[in-house]
Every structure is written in C-alpha cells, then in structure tokens.
Short mmCIF file of C-alpha atoms in Angstrom, two decimals:
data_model
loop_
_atom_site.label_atom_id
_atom_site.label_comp_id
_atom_site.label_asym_id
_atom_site.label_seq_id
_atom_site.Cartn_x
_atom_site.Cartn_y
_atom_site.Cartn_z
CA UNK A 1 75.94 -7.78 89.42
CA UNK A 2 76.60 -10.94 90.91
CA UNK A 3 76.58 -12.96 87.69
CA UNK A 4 79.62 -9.96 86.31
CA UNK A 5 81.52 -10.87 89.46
CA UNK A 6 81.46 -14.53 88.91
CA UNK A 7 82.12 -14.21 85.54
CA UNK A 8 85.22 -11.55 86.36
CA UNK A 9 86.13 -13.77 88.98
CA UNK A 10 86.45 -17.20 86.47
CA UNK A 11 88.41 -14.51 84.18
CA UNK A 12 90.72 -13.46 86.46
CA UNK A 13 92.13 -16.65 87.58
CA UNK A 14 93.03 -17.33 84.45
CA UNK A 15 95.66 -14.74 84.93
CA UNK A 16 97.17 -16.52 88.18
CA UNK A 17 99.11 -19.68 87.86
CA UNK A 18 98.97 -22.32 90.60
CA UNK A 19 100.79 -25.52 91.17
CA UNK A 20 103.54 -26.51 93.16
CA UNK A 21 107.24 -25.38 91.17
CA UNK A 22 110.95 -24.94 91.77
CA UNK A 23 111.59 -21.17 91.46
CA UNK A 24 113.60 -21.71 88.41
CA UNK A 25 110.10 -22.80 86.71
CA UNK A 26 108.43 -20.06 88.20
CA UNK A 27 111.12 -17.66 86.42
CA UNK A 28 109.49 -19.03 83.12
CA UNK A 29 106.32 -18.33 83.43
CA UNK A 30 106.98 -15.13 84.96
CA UNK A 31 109.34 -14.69 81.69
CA UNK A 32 106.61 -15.18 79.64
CA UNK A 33 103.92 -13.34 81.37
CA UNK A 34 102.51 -14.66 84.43
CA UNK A 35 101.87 -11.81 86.80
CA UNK A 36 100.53 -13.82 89.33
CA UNK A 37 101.93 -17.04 90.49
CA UNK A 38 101.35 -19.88 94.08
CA UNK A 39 103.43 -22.67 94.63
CA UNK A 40 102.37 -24.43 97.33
CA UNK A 41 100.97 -27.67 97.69
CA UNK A 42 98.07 -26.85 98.59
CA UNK A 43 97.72 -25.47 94.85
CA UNK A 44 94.14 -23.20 94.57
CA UNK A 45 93.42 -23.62 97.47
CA UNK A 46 96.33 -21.94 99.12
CA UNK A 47 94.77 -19.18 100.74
CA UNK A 48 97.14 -16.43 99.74
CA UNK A 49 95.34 -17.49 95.88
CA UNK A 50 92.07 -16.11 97.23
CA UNK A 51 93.71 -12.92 98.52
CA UNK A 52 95.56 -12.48 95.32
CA UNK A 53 91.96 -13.34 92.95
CA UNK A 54 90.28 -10.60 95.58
CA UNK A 55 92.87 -8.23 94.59
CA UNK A 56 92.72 -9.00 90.89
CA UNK A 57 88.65 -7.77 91.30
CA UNK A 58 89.67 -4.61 92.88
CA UNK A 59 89.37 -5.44 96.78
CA UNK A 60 92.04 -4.13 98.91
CA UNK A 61 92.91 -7.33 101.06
CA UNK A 62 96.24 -7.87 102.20
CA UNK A 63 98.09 -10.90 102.68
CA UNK A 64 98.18 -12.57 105.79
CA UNK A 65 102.23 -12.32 105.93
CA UNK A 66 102.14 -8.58 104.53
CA UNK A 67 102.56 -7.60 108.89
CA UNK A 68 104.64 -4.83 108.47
CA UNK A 69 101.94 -2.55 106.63
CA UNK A 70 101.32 -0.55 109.66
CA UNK A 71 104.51 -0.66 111.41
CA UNK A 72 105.95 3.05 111.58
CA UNK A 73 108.11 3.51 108.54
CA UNK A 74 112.14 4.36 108.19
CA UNK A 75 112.65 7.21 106.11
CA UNK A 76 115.24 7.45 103.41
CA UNK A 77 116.70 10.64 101.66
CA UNK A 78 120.49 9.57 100.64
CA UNK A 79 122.23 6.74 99.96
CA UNK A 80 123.72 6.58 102.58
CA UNK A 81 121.21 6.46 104.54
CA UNK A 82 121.09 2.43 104.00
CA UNK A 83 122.80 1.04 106.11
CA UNK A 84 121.68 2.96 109.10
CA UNK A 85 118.52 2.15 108.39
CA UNK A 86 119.28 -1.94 107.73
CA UNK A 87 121.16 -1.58 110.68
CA UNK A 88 118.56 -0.62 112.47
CA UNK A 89 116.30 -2.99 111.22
CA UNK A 90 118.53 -5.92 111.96
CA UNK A 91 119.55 -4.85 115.25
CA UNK A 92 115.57 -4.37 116.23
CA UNK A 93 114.85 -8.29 115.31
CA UNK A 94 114.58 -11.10 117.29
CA UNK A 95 114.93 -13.15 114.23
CA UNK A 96 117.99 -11.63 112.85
CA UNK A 97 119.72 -12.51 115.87
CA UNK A 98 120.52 -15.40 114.01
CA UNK A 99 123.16 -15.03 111.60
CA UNK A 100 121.38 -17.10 108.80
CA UNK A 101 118.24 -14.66 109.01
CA UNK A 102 120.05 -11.85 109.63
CA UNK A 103 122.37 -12.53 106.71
CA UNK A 104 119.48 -13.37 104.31
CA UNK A 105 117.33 -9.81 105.37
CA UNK A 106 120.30 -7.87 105.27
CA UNK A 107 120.83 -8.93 101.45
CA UNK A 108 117.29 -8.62 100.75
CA UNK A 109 116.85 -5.27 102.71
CA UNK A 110 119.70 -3.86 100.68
CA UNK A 111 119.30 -4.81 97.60
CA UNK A 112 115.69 -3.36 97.90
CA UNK A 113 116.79 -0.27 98.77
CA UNK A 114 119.57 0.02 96.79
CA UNK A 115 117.00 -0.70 93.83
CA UNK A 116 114.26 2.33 95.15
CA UNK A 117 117.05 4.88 95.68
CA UNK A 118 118.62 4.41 92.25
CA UNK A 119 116.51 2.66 89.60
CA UNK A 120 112.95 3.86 90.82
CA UNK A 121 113.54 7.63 89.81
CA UNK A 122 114.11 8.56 86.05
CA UNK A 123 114.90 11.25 83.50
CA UNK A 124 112.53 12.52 81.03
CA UNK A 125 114.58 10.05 78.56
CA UNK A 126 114.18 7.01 80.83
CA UNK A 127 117.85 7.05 82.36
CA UNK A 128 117.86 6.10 85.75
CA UNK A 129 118.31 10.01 87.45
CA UNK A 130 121.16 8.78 90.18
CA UNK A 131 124.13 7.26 89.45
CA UNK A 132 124.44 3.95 91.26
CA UNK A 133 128.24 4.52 91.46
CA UNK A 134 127.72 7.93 93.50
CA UNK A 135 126.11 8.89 96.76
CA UNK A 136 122.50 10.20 95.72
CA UNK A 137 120.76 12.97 97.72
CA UNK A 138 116.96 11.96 97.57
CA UNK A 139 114.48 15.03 96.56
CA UNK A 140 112.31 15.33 99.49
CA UNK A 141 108.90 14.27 97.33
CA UNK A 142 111.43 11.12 96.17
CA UNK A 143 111.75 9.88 100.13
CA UNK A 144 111.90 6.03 100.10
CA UNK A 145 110.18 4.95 103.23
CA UNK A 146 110.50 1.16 105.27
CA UNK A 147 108.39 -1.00 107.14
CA UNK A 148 109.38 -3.86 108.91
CA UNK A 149 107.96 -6.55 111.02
CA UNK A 150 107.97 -10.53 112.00
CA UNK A 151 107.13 -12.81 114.20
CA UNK A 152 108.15 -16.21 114.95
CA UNK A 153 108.13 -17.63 111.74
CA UNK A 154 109.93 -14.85 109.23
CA UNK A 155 110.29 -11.32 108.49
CA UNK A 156 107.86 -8.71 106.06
CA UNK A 157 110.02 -5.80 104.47
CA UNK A 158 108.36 -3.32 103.00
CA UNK A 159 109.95 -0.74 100.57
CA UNK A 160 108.54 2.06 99.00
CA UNK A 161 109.60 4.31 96.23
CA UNK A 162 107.55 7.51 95.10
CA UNK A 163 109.01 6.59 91.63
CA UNK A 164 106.55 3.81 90.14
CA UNK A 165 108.54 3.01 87.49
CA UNK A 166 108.97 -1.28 88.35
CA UNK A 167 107.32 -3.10 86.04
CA UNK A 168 107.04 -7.16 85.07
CA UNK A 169 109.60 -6.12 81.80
CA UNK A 170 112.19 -5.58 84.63
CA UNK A 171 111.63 -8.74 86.40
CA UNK A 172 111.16 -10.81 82.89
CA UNK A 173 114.76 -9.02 82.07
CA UNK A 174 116.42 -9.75 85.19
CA UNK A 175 115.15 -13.58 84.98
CA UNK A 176 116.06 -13.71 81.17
CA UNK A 177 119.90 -12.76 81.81
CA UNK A 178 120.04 -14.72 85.37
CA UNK A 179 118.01 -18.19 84.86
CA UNK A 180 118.86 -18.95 80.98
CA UNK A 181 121.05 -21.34 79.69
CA UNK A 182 122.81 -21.37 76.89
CA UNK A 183 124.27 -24.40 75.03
CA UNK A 184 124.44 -26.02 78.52
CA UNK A 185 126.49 -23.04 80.52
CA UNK A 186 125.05 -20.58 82.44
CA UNK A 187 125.39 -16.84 80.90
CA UNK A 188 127.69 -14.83 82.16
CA UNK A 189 126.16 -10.92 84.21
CA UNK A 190 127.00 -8.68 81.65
CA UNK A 191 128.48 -5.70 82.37
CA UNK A 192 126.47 -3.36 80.38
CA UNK A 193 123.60 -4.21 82.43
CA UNK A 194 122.54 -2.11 85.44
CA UNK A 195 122.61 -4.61 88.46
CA UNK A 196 118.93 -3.98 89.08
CA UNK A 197 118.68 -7.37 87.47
CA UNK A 198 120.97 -9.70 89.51
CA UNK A 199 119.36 -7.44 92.27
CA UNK A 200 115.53 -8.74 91.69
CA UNK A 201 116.41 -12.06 90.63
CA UNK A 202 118.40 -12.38 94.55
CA UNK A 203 115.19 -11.01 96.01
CA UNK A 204 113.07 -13.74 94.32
CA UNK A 205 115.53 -15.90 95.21
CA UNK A 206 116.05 -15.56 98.86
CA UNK A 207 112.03 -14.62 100.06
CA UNK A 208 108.97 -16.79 99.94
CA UNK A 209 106.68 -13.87 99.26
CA UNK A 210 106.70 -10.78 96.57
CA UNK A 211 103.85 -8.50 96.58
CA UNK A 212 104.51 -5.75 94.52
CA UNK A 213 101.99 -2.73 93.86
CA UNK A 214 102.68 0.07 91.22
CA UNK A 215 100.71 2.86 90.46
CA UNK A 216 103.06 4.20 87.48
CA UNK A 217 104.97 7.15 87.76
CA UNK A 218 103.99 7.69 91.21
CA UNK A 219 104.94 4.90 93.60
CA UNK A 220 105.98 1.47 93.94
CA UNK A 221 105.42 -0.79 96.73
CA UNK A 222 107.50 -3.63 97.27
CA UNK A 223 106.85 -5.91 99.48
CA UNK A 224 108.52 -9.11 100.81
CA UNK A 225 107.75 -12.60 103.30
CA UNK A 226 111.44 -13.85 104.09
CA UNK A 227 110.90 -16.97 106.80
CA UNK A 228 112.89 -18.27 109.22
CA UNK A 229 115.59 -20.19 108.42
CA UNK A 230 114.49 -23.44 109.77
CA UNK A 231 110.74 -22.69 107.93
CA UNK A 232 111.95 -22.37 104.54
CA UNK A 233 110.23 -24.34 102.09
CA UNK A 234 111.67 -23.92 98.67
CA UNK A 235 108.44 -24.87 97.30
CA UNK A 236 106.01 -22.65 99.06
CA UNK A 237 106.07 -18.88 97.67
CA UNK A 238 103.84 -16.73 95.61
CA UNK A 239 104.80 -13.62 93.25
CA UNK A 240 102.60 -10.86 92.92
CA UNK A 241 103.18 -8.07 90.56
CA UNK A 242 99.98 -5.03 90.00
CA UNK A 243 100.71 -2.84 87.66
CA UNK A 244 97.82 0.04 87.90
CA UNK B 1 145.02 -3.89 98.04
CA UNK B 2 142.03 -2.36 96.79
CA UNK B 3 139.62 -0.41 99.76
CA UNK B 4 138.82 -0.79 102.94
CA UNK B 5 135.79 -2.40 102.55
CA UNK B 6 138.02 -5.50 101.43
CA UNK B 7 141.68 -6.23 102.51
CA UNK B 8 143.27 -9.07 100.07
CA UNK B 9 146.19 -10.70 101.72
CA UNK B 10 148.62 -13.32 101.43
CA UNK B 11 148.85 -15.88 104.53
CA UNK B 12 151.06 -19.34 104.48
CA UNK B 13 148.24 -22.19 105.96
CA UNK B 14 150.09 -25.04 106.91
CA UNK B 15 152.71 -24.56 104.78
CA UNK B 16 149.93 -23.68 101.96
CA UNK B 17 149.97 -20.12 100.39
CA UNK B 18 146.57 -19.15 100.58
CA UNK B 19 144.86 -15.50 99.12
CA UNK B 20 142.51 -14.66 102.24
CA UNK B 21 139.32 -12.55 101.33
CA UNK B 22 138.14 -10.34 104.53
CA UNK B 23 135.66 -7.86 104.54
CA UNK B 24 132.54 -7.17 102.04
CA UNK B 25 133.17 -7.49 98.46
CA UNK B 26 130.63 -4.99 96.58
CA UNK B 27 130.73 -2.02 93.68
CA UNK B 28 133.76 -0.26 94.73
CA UNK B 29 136.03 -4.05 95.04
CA UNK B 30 138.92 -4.07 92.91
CA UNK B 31 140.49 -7.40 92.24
CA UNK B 32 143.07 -5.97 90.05
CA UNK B 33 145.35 -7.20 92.53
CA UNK B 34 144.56 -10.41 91.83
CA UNK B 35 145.84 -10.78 88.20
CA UNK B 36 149.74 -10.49 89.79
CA UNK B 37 148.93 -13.99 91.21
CA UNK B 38 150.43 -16.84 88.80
CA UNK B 39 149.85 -20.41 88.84
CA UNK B 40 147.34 -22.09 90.73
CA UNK B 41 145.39 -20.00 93.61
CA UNK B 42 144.14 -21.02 96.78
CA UNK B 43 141.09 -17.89 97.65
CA UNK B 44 140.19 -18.56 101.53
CA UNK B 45 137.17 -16.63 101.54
CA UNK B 46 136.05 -17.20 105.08
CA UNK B 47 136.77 -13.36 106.07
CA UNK B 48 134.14 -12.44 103.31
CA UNK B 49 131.30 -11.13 105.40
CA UNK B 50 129.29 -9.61 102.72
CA UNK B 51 128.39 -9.53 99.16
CA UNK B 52 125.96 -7.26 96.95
CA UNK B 53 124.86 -8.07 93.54
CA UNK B 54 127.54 -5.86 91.67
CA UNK B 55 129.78 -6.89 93.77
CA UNK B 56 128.85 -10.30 92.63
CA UNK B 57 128.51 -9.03 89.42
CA UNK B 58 132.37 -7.98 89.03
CA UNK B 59 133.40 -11.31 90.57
CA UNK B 60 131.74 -13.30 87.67
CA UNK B 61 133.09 -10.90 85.47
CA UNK B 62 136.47 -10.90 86.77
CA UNK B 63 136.99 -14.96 87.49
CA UNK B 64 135.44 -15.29 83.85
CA UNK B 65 137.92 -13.17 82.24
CA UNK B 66 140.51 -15.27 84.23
CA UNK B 67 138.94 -18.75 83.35
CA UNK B 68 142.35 -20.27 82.35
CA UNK B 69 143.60 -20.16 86.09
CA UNK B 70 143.07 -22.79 88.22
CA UNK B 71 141.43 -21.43 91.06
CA UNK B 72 140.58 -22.82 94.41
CA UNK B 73 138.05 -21.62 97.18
CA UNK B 74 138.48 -23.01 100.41
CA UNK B 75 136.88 -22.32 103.71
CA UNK B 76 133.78 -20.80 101.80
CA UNK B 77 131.52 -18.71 104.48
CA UNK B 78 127.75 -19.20 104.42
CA UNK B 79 127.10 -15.77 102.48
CA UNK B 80 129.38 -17.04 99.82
CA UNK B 81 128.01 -20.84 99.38
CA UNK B 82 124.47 -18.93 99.48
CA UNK B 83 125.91 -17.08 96.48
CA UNK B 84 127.43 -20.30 94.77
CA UNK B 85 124.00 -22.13 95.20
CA UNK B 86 121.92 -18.89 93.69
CA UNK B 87 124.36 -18.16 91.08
CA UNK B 88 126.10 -20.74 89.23
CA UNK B 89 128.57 -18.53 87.65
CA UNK B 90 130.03 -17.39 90.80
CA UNK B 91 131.78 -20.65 90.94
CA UNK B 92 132.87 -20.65 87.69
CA UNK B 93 135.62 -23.13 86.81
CA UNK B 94 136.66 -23.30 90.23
CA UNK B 95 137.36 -25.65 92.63
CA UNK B 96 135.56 -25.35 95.84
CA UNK B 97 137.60 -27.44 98.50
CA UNK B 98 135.50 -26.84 101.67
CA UNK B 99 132.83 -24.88 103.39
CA UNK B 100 131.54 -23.54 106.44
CA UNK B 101 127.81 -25.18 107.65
CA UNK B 102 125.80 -22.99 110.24
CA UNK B 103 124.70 -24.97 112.86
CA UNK B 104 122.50 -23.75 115.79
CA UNK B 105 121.78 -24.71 119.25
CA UNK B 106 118.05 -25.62 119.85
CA UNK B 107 117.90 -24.99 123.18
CA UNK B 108 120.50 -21.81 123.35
CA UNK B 109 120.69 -20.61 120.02
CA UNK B 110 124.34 -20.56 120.12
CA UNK B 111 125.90 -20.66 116.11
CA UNK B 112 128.45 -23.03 115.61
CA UNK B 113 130.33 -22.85 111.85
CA UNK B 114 131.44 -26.94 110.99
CA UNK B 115 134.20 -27.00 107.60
CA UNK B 116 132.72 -29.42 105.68
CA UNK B 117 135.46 -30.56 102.43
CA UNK B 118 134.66 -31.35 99.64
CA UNK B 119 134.51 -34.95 99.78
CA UNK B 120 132.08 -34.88 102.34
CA UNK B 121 129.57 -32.48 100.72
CA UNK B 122 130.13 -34.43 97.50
CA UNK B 123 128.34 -37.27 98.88
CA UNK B 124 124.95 -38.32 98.22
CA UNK B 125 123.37 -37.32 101.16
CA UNK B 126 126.39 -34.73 101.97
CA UNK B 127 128.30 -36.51 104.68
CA UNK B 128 127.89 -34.01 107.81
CA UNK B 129 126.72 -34.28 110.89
CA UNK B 130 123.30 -34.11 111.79
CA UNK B 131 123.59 -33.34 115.42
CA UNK B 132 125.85 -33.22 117.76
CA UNK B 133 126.29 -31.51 121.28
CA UNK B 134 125.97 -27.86 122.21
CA UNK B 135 129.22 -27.32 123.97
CA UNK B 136 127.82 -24.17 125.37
CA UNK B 137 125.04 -24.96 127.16
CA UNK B 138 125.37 -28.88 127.03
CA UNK B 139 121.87 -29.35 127.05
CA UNK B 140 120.57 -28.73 123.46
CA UNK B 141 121.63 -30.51 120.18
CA UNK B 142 123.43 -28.76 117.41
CA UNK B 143 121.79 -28.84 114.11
CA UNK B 144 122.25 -27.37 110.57
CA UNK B 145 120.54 -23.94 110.12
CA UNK B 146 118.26 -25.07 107.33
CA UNK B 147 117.90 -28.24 105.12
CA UNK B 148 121.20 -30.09 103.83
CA UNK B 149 119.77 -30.10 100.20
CA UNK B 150 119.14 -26.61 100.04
CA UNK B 151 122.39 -25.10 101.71
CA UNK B 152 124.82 -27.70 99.32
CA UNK B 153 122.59 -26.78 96.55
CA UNK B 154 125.40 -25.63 94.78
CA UNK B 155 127.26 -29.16 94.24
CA UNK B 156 124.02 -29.37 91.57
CA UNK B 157 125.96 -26.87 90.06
#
C-alpha cells in the first residue's frame, strides 16, 4: 500500500509545475496543459505544493488561504442579483475599505459571477442557456451560491455554480486569445468570442490563488486568494484546476 | 450620450477641449457618440469608476476600428491604468498623458489620488513621490498603494 502511494505520489508531481514565473509564463504552460502550477520562491517546497500533491492522491485538504469555505454563503437566482450581493460583500470588509482592494474584489467578484450565472449552465447543444445580454432568472436547482472571507492579509471568494461545465479548454482559450502575440502586436478581443475569456484571464490576473474544483455537469467551485494591496507579490500564486 | 451607466461629455480644461468619461463603462456602453469627434481627442477618463471585461472588450474593439485618430487619455483613474497594465490593447495607439497614483496614509488610511504625467512615469524608476505627509492626520506618511513597477506596468507596454 505504502509502496502504491509513493509511487502515485512521484507520479503525480509530475503533473504540477513549480518554479518561480511571471504570470504571462504561467499562461503557457497552462496553454499547453499544466493543470497544476506554484510560483513562489520557495519552489516545492511551498507548502500550498503539498496541499495541491495531497489533493492530486485523493485527500480532501484545503488550502491554507481557501478561509471562506465555511463562511455562510450569498445566494444567487438572477442576474441581478450581483451587485447586491458584491455590494454586500464589499461593504462587509475591512479590507475593501480601501479603494485599491475594494476595486480589485469588486472586478474579481463580478466577473466570477457574471461567469457562473451565464456560461456555467448549457443547452443540450452546448450553447450557453442565458443570454449574457439579458437579465437571467436562475432555476432554483441552478442557484449560484458565495462565500467570502479575509483577514489581514487578502480576501478568499468563493463561487459556486451547480453547472460544472469549466474546464482547463476554457482557461487554455481565454489565455490563447488574451496572452499571444502575433508578429510583435498584441491580438485584438474578438468580438465573436463570449467574454468568458477576457473574464478568466482578469481573474488570473488580478488574484494570487485559483483553486478550482469541477465535478462535470454538476458543479463548479471556484475559488480565489486576492491579497492586500500592499502584500501583492506578482511572483507568488498557484493555479489549481480538478476536473473529476 | 449613450446610458446612464456612462455620461460622455464635452468640458473646455484650461482652454483644452477635453471628452470626459464618468460613470462605468460595461456591455450596454455605446461609444457611437464618439465617432462625431474629428481631429485629435483628448478622453479624460478620471470619472470612469468601473470597467467589466465586455465593456473592455468593446473599447478595444471600438479604439481599434478608430486606430487612425490620434487619441489622448489624460487623467487615467486607477481602474483604468489597472486595465492598461493587464491589457495592452486597451491602450492601443494612444497617447496616455497622465495618471492618477493611489496613495494611502499608514497611520490613518486616508487615500490620496497624485496625477502623475507622462514624463514622470516615463522615467526609469517613474519619477513620483515616495512619501510625503498625510495632510489629514499629519502624523503618518503617504505612500503608493502597491509597488511602483507593478502599478506603471503598463509603460512596458
């Protein structure tokens, strides 16, 4: 038993990437394949590596910065419920009082949600069921729910969707069309794309943490470290991604 | 002008026409009004309180459609140099004259917004200050919210 765990264990850290990157390297890796990436210069021995080699074997640990897991959740059934809810989010933080942090989480927060309302839920042919140009009136099984908490060094959103339908392709897309160059100019957004893309990309950008969990078609959790504006380090974060 | 999530209006700025921004710009923005504008434009943007990625989405679009104007951004608000440092293309081919820098208090967490031009940020370090005062409580020192390198990341750009 213990010689199959040692030998899963050597496996499975072949699947996580370590080292200390710019985000725009990251985006490569993750582009072609990398589920699981640390930067931190720390490297290995980072500890949020072990957590994410423990989950890779099965375990349920959490990450240390994952604080919001138990906080009582905000329920969403419309679009519109959004902003209320960021709203209330924002006005309930210390942190936010700041207008860098609060700025920062209230992108994040809403570009999170935006993403669970209308691209977690599809049609039997794949289309995204709610049109991101029209209010959307949540089935009651479809409620997205959020959890938020921090403390003195940053914030942990969580957002989940009973749709399960995020997957790597989606983040390899969005970092395809927002990262690559082309002859030396950046590529323009195109307009035929859903912004889901520019969306994720924006969330990798502006937290130090993804953890996302998907158990496919039946829920996605998304969850997010964003630090305090006078603790960012643009070359600490880690990116998470488990598909089930 | 467009909705009432953004109001697009002409102001004179010592003796400068400028097109002043206020408001969020997202989905429902229409910058139609925009295209009546000829010759060179001066965008203050420092009413733009915030952005969403289609809304940053149809600014690309629009300024790229648009790229034989000669555009200029001046007073640029945090959430919109945060934009220009994340996404190149949101500059575009234009000009950005000047900025606002956070600064915060650390003893009473007052926020303080400095215009930094272009000049100065162009530097290597960026020329700004790196403390001064808190006028408000007179016993802390001002400093920027975050690193210099990171928040004129966009001059990479």
């Amino acid at each position: 038993m213990k010689r199959s765990a040692k030998k899963s264990s050597t496996q499975d850290q072949s699947l996580l990437k370590t080292g200390l990157f710019s985000k725009e390297e990251a985006s490569i890796f993750i582009r072609t394949g990398c589920a699981h990436l640390h930067s931190s210069i720390l490297g290995s021995q980072d500890p949020t590596v072990a957590v994410s080699l423990n989950q890779l074997e099965g375990s349920p640990t959490s990450y240390s910065w994952e604080i919001a897991q138990t906080a009582t959740p905000h329920r969403l059934t419309t679009s519109t419920d959004r902003n209320g809810v960021i709203e209330n989010i924002l006005s309930a933080s210390s942190l936010a009082k700041r207008s860098q942090n609060r700025s920062r989480l209230h992108q994040v927060a809403e570009e999170l949600l935006t993403n669970a309302i209308y691209h977690s839920y599809k049609n039997s042919d794949g289309s995204d069921k709610y049109d991101r140009r029209e209010d959307a009136q949540l089935q009651s099984e479809e409620c997205v729910l959020v959890r938020f908490a921090e403390n003195l060094n940053g914030m942990n959103l969580i957002v989940e969707d009973q749709g399960g339908s995020l997957t790597l392709n989606d983040f390899q897309r969005a970092f395809e069309r927002c990262y690559q160059r082309k002859n030396g100019r950046e590529i323009g957004i195109e307009t035929k794309h859903s912004g889901a893309g520019l969306g994720l990309f924006m969330v990798f950008e502006l937290s130090a943490h993804i953890h996302v969990k998907v158990e496919k078609k039946k829920k996605t959790c998304f969850s997010v470290w964003i630090p305090d504006s006078q603790q960012f380090d643009p070359d600490t974060f880690s990116f998470n991604i488990f598909e089930e | 002008m467009e909705n009432d999530k953004l109001i697009i209006e002409k102001v004179v700025v010592n003796g400068q026409e400028q097109i002043c921004l206020k408001g969020t710009i997202d989905e429902d923005t229409d910058f139609s009004s925009l295209l009546k504008e000829n010759g060179p434009m001066v965008l203050n943007l420092s009413g733009v309180t915030g952005i969403n990625s289609l809304g940053i989405r149809g600014w690309v679009n629009f300024w790229k459609e648009q790229a034989g104007k000669k555009v200029f951004y001046v007073e640029c608000p945090p959430v919109i140099v945060r934009q220009m440092s994340m996404i190149p293309s949101f500059t575009g081919t234009a000009e950005v004259v000047s900025v606002f820098a956070p600064y915060i208090c650390d003893h009473c967490e007052t926020e303080e917004l400095v215009l930094v031009r272009s000049d100065e940020f162009s530097a290597t370090p960026p020329q700004i200050k790196e403390t001064f005062s808190c006028s408000k409580c007179q016993a802390g020192e001002m400093e920027l919210d975050g690193g210099p390198n990171q928040y004129f990341a966009f001059r990479k750009k």
